[in-house]
XYZ file of C-alpha atoms in Angstrom:
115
model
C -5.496 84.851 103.593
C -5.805 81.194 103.856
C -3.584 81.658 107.359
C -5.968 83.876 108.495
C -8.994 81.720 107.277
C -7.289 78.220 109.434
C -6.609 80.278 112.007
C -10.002 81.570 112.595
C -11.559 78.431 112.100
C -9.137 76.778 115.112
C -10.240 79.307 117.094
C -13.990 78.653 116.666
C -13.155 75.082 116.965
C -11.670 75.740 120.142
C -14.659 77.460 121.808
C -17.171 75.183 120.393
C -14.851 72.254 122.539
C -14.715 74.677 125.771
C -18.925 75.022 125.276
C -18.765 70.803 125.110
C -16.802 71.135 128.419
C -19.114 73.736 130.050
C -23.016 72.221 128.766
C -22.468 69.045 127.582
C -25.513 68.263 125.374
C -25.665 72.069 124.497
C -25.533 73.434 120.920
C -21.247 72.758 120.944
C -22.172 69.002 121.342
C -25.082 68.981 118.825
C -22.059 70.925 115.948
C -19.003 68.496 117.109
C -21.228 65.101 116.597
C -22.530 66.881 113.527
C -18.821 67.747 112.010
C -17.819 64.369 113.355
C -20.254 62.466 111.483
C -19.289 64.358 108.351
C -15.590 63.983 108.896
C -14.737 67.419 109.059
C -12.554 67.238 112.085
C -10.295 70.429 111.877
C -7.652 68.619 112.786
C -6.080 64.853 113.258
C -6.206 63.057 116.541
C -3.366 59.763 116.873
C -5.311 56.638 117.634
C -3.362 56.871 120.869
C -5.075 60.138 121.837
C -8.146 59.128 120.454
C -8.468 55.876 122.836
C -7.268 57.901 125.957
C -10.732 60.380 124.625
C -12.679 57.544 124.599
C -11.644 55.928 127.674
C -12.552 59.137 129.766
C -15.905 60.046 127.949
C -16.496 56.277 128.084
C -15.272 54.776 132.059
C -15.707 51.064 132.472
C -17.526 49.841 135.245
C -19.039 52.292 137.858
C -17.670 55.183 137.966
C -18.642 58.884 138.805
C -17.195 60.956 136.413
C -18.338 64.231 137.195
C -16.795 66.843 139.230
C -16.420 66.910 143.049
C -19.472 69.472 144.103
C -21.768 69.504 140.745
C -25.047 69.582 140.856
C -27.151 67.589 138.469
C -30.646 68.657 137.807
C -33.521 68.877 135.691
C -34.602 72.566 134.693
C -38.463 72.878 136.005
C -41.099 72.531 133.172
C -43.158 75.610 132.676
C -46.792 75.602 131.877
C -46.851 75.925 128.424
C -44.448 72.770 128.338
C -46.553 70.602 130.384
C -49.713 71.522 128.190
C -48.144 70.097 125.327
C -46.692 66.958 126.086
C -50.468 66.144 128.158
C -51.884 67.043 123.749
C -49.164 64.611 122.801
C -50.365 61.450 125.016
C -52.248 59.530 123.048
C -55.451 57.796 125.054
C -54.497 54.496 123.335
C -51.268 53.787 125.144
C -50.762 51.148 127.852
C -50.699 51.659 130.978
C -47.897 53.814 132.954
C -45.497 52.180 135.649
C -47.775 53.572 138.266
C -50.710 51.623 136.627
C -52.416 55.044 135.739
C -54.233 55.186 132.338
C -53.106 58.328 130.070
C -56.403 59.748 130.429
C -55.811 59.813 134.152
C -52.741 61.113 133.576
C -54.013 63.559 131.467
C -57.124 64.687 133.836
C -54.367 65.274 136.884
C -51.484 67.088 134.912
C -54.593 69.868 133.388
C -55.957 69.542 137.391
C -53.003 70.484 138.641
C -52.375 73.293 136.335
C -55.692 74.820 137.511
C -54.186 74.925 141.133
């Protein structure tokens, strides 16, 4: 039974990695640095492997590491989203890096949501 236990266990190990290959920062990532940080790793890496891991997650100087044709991009906000990070600004802050005030910013973003 404790076979059967391991093996399952390698298996879901292996398809949280394959998520970590497919969405990066997705819910695979958020278990692996979680199991990491615990030291729970299913299995042992040598320090060998572990550098080459680090040396491709981590590429000195500038260097494009993702794949030839990917597109990068920023899933659109929807309403409800943009509503509450304008109730989150507080009117106190400084200044944006346009020079706008928040309450300016705040007047626009529930403008625009009118339109």
């Amino acid at each position: 039974m404790d076979f059967a236990i391991n093996k399952a266990k390698k298996k879901e190990w292996i398809e949280v990695l394959e998520e970590v290959e497919n969405d990066i920062w997705g819910e695979g990532y958020q278990t692996t640095t979680r199991r990491i940080r615990q030291g729970n790793v299913p299995y042992k890496l040598a320090k060998a492997k572990v550098k080459e891991i680090a040396r491709a997650l981590f590429p000195v100087g500038d260097t494009d590491i993702r794949k030839e044709g990917t597109v990068v991009g920023t899933p659109p906000f929807d309403e409800a989203e943009r509503m509450e990070a304008v109730t989150k600004i507080s009117l106190s802050k400084a200044l944006g890096p346009d020079a706008s005030t928040p309450k300016a910013t705040k007047i626009l973003v529930k403008g625009a949501s009118v339109l």
